[in-house]
XYZ file of C-alpha atoms in Angstrom:
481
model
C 76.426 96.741 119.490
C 78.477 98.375 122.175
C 80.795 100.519 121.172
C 84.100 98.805 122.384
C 82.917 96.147 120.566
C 82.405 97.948 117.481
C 86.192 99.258 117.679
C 87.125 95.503 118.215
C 85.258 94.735 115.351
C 86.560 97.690 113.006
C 90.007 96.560 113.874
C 89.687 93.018 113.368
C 91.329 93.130 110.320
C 90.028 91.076 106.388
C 90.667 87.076 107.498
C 89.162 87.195 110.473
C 86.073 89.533 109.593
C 85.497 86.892 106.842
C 85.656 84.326 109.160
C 82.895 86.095 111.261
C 80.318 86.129 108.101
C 80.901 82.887 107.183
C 80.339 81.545 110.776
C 77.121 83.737 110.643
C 78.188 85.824 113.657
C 77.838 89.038 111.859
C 76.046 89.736 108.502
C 77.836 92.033 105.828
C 75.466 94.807 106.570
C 76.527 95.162 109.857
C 79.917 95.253 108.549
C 79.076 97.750 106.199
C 76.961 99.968 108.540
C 79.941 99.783 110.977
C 82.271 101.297 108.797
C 80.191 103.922 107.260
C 79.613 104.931 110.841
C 83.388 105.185 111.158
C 83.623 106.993 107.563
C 81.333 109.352 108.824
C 82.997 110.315 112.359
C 86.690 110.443 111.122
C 86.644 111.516 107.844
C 85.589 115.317 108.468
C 89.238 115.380 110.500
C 91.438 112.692 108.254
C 89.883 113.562 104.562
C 90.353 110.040 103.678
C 88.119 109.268 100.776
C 87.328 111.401 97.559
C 83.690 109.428 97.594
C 81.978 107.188 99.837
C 79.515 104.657 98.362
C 76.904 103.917 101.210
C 73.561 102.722 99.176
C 75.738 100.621 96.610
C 78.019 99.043 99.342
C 74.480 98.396 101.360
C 73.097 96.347 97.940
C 76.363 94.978 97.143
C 76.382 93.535 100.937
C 72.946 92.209 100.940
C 74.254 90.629 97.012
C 76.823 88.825 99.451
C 74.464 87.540 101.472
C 72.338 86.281 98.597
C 75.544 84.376 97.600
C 76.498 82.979 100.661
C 73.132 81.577 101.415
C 73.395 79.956 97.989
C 76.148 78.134 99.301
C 79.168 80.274 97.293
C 82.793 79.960 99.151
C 83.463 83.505 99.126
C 87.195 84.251 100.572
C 86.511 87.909 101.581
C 82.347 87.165 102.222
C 80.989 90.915 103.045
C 84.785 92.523 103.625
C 84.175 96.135 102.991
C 87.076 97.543 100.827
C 88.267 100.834 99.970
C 89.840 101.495 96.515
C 92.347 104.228 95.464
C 90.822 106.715 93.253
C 93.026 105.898 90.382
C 91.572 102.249 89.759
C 88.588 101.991 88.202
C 85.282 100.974 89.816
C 81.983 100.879 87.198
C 79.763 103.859 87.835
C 82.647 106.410 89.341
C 84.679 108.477 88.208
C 88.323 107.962 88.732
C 89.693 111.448 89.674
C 93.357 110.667 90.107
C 93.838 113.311 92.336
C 93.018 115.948 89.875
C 89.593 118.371 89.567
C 89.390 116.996 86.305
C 85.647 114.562 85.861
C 85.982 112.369 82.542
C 83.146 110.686 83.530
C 82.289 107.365 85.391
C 84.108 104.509 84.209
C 82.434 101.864 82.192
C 83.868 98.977 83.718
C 85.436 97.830 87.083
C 89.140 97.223 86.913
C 90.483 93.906 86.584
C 91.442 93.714 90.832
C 88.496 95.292 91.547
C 86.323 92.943 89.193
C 88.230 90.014 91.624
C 87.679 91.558 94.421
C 83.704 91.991 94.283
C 84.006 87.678 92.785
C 85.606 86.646 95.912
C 83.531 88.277 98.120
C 84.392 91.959 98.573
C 82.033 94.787 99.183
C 83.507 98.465 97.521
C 82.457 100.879 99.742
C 84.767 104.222 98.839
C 87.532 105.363 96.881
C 90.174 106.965 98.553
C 92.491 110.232 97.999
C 95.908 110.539 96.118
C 98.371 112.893 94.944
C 97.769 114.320 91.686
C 98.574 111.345 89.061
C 100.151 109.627 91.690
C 103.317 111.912 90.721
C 104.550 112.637 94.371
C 104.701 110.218 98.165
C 102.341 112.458 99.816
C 98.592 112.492 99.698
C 97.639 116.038 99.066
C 96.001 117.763 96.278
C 95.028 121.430 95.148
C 91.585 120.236 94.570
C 91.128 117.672 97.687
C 93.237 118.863 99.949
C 95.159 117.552 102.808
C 94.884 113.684 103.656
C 96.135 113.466 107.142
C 98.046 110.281 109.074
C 96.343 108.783 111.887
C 99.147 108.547 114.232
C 99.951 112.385 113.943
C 97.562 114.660 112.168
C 100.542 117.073 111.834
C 102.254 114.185 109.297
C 101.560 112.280 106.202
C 99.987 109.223 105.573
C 102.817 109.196 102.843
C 101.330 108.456 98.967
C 100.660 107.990 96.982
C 98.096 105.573 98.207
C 97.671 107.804 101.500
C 93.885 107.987 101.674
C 93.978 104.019 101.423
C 96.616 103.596 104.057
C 94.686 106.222 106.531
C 91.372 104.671 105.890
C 92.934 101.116 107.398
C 95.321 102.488 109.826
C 91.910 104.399 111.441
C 90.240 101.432 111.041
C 87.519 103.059 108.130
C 87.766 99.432 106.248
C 89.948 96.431 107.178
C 91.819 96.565 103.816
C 91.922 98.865 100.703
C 93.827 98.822 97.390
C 96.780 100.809 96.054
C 98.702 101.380 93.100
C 102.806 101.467 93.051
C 104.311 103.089 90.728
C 107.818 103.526 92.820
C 106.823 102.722 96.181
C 103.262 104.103 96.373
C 101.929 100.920 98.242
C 105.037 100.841 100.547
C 105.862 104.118 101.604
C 102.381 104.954 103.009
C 102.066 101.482 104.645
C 105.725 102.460 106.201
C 104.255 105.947 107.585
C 100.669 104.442 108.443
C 101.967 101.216 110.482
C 100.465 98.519 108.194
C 101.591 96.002 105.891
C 102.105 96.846 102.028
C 102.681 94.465 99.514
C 103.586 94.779 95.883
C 103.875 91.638 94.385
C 105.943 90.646 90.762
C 105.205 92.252 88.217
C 101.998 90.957 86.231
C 100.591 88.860 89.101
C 97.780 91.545 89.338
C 96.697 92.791 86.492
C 96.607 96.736 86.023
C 93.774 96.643 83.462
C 91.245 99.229 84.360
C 88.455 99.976 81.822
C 89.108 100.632 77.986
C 88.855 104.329 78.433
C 91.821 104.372 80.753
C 94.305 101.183 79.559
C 97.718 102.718 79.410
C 99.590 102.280 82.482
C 103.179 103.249 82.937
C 105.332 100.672 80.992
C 104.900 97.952 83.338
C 105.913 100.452 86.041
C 102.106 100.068 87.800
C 101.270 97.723 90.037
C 98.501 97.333 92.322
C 98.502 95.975 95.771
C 97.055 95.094 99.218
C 97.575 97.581 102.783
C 95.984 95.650 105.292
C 97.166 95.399 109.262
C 98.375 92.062 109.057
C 100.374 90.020 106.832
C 97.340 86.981 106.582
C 95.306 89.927 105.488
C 97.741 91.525 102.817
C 98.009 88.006 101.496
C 94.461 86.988 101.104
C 93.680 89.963 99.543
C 96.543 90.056 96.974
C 95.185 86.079 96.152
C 91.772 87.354 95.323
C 93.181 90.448 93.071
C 95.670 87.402 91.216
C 94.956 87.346 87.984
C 95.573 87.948 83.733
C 93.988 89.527 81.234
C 93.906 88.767 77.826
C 94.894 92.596 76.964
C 97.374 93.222 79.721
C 100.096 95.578 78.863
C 102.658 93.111 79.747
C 102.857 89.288 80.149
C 102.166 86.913 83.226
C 104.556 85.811 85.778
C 104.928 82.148 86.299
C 102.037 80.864 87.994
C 102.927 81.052 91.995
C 101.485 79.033 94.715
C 98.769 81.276 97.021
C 99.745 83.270 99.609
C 97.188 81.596 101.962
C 98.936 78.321 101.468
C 102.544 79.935 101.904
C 101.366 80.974 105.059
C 100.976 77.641 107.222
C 104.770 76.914 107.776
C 107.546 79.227 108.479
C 110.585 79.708 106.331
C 113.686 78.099 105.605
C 117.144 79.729 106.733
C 117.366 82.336 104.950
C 120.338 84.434 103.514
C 119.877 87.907 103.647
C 121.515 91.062 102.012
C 121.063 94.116 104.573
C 121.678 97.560 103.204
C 121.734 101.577 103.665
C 122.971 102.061 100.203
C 120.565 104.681 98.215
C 119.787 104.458 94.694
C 120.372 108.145 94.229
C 123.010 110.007 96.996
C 120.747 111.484 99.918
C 121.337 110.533 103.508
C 119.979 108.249 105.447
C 118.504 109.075 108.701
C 119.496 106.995 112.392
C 115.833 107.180 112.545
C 115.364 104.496 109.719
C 118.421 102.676 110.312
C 117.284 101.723 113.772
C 114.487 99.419 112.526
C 116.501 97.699 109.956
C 119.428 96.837 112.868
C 117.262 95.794 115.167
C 115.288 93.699 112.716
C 118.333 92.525 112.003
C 119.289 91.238 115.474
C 115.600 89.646 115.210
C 116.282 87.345 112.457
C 119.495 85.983 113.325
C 118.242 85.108 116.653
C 115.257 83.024 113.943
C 118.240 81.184 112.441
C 118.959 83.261 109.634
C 121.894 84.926 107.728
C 122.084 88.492 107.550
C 125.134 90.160 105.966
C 125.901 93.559 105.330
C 125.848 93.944 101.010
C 125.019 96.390 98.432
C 123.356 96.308 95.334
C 124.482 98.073 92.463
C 122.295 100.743 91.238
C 123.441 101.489 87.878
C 122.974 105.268 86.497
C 121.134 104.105 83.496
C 118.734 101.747 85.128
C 117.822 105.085 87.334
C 117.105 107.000 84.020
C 115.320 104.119 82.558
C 112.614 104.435 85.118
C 112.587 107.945 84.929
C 111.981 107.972 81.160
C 109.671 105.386 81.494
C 107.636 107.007 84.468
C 108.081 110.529 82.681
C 106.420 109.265 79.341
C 104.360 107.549 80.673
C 102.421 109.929 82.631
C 102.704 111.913 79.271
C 100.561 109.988 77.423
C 97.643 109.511 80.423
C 97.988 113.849 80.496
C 97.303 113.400 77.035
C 93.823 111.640 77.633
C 92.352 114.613 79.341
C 90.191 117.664 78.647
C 91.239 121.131 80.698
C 94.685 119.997 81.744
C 94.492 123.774 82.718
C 92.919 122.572 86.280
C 96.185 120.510 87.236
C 97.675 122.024 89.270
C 101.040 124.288 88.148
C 103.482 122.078 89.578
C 102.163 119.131 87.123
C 101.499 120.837 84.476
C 105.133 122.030 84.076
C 106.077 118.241 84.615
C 103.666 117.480 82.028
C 105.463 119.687 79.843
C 108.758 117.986 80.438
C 107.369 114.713 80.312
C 106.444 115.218 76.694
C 110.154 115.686 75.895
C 110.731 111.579 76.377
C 109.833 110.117 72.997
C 108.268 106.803 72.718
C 111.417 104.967 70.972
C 113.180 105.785 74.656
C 110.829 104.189 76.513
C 110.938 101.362 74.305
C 114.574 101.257 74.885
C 114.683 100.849 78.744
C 111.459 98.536 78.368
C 114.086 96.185 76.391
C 117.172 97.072 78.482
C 115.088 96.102 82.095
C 116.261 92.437 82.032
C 120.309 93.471 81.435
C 120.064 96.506 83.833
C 118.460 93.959 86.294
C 120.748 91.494 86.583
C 123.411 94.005 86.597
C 122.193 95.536 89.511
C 121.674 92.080 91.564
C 124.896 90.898 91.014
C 126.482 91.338 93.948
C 123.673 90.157 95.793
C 122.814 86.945 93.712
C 123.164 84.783 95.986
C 120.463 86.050 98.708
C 117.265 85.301 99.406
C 116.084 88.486 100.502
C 117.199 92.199 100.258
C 115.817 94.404 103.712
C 116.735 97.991 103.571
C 114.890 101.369 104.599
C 111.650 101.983 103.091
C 112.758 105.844 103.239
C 115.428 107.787 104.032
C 113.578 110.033 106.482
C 110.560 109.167 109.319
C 107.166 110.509 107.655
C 107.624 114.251 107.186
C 105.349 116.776 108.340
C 102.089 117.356 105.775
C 102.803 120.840 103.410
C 106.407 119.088 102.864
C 106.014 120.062 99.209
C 103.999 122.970 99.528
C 105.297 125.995 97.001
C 108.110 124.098 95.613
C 108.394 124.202 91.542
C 108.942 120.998 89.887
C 112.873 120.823 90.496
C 112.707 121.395 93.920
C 110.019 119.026 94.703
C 111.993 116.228 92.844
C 114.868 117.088 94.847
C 112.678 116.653 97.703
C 110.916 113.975 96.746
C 114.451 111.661 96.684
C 113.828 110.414 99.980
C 111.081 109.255 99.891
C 112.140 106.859 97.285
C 116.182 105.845 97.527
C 114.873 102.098 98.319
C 111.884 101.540 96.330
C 111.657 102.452 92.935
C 114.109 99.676 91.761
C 111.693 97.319 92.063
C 108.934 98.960 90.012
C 111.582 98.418 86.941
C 112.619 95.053 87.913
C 109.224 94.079 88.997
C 110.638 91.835 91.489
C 108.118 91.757 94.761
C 108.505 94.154 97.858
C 106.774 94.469 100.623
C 106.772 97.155 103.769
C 107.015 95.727 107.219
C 105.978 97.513 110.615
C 108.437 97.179 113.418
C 106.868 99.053 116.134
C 106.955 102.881 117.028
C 109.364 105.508 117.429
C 109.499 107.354 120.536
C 107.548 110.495 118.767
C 104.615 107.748 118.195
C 105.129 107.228 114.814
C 105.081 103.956 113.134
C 108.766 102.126 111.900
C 109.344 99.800 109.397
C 111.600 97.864 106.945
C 111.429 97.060 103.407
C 111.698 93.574 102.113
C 112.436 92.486 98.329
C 112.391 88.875 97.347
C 113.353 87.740 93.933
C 111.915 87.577 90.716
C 108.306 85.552 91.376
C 109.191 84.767 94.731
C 106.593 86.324 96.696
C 106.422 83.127 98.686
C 109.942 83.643 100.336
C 108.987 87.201 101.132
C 105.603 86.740 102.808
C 106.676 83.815 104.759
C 109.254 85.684 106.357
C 107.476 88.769 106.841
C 104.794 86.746 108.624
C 107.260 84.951 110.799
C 108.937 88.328 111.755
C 104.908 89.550 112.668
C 104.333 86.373 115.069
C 107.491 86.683 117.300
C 107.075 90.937 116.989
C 103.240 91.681 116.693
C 102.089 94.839 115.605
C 98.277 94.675 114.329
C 96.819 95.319 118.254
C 98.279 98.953 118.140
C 96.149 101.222 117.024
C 96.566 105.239 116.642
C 95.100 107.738 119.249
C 91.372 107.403 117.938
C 89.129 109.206 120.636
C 91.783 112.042 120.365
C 91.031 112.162 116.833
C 87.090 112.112 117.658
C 87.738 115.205 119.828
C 88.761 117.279 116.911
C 86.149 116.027 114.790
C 83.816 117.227 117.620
């Protein structure tokens, strides 16, 4: 194939690359060979993935194949995906960011079990911050995991290696894990669409080696390019298990279907207010005004309100997150090869007994609606997705554990809150700064109302599209040259 058609092809996004191997026009293995050809060329500059799985994603395609002939209705037929390397996938290790191997895991996780059932082939898992524990994507073991749009920036974390891989157009669509606002905040600084949906609708079961997962804090969720492609990838990850650490949402219509008309009016709360006191850069308010503008001229309300963000509903998620990652440090062998800065944390962590995190578990519902009073009666919260534009990479580099919290603020004044209430969020892209780099705004809907939020966020993306920009790619080939 030519090669401007390949890079129309790469960038085509998940729907419509489905839609391609179901009409026959491509086969999976093209699909797959097309990306690993893409792997290959960027990843030297972008250090994207922690491992990429060529000859399995090559089988796995010709499986889909095999299917499809069979006459299966596969959703995401031959869609290569990329996972982050803290969900499981049978046969590889899940690193976490660290240098520490426990061995391969046993079973997929629960989205990536979906994911391969509707369709998907796993071609790579992608790099993360140690644990997940800070909004960058850079390790002492794997190093630097670099943005697209400006190799001298992150990709933001700590899903950064996922959001890089689709923002370069290495795979239409990957997975992340949000913890408090590790699907968002790299989808913010990569230009792409990240969804977190309620709390439960995916489950965060990985394999029975590696079950506890943050109090209910976890969730896993889609970055794709386009909205139609974060929700049919969220619908195919949908789903309980029998031993999931908390229970099921109400069942919720599919995305897909939520899709084919736009939204009612709408009535929605706009704020700057932070959950902890940091300021709040013109450079992220622009987006939110201006989206603002935007959606009254669509016929809705937008009004100027703040939530309330009580102090014990912020130390509620930081017990929870704090003993939480406690008892995962507790799983491994050699903690001595994380690196200082977490194992100093992990020291700390080990200070927030279990009875406290059973407390704030409890208190979530009270604190919730505590904090959402004021705003009750909205439809929609927007807001910031961070206080800053994406920082520079090394942003953390040589700071102890106090100092890098300090730090790491804002990145997450807007979205943590939702990680406790587990209401859905998603990260919109509004177009790019003058310095090139991409802008967006944060969306929360309320509790199990994911349909309210992707309806609008869709709408927004068909009067302002973004998914045709793409970030300086044969500048980025030069350097891998």
């Amino acid at each position: 194939m030519p090669a401007a058609h390949d890079d129309e092809l790469a960038f085509a996004g998940v729907a419509r690359l489905a839609q391609l191997v179901r009409e026959r026009e491509v086969a999976p293995r093209e699909l797959v060979t097309l990306y690993l050809d893409r792997i290959a060329r960027l990843d030297p500059v972008l250090n994207v993935f922690r491992t990429v799985l060529g000859e399995r994603a090559m089988a796995e395609a010709a499986e889909v194949e095999r299917r499809l002939a069979a006459g299966e209705v596969l959703p995401l037929a031959g869609v290569p995906i990329a996972v982050k390397d803290d969900t499981d996938v049978a046969g590889v290790s899940s690193m976490c960011g660290t240098g520490i191997d426990t061995g391969p895991a046993s079973t997929d996780s629960a989205a990536v079990r979906r994911l391969r059932a509707a369709g998907a082939v796993i071609i790579g898992k992608t790099h993360l911050s140690e644990f997940g524990a800070y909004p960058v994507c850079e390790s002492a073991t794997w190093g630097v995991t670099r943005n697209p749009w400006d190799l001298y920036r992150t990709p933001g974390g700590s899903s950064g290696g996922s959001a890089a891989a689709v923002a370069a157009g290495m795979v239409p669509g990957a997975t992340g894990s949000d913890s408090g606002g590790s699907v968002r905040i790299p989808a913010a600084c990569c230009g792409l669409v990240g969804l977190k949906g309620q709390r439960g609708r995916v489950s965060t079961m990985e394999s029975p080696e590696r079950a506890y997962r943050f109090h209910g804090l976890n969730h896993i969720g889609p970055l794709a390019r386009t909205v139609v492609d974060a929700a049919l990838l969220h619908d195919a990850m949908t789903g309980a298990e029998p031993d999931d650490e908390i229970p099921s949402p109400p069942p919720a219509p599919p995305l897909m279907d939520v899709l084919r008309s736009a939204p009612r009016p709408l009535r929605i709360a706009m704020s700057f207010k932070p959950v902890v006191p940091v300021p709040i850069s013109d450079e992220v308010r622009r987006p939110v005004l201006e989206t603002a503008e935007l959606l009254r001229s669509l016929g809705h309300e937008v009004i100027e309100r703040d939530p309330i963000y009580p102090v014990v509903g912020i130390a509620s998620v930081l017990a929870l997150f704090m003993n939480g990652f406690a008892h995962e440090i507790e799983k491994l062998p050699k903690t001595e090869l994380l690196e200082r800065r977490m194992q100093a944390e992990a020291r700390t962590s080990k200070l927030v007994p279990d009875w406290l995190a059973r407390w704030a578990v409890a208190a979530e519902p009270r604190i919730t609606a505590r904090s959402q009073r004021r705003i009750a009666d909205f439809d929609i919260l927007m807001t910031p997705v961070l206080a800053i534009p994406p920082v520079r990479v090394g942003y953390f580099e040589g700071l102890g554990p106090t100092r890098a919290m300090l730090k790491m603020l804002r990145f997450i004044p807007f979205t943590f809150p939702q990680c406790y209430s587990g209401q859905p969020a998603l990260s919109v892209p509004t177009g790019l700064a003058a310095d090139g780099v991409p802008e967006a705004v944060h969306l929360v809907a309320r509790a199990n109302d994911e349909a309210t939020l992707v309806s609008l966020a869709a709408q927004i993306e068909a009067v302002q599209p973004w998914a045709h920009r793409r970030p300086p790619t044969e500048a980025l080939l030069s350097q891998v040259g």
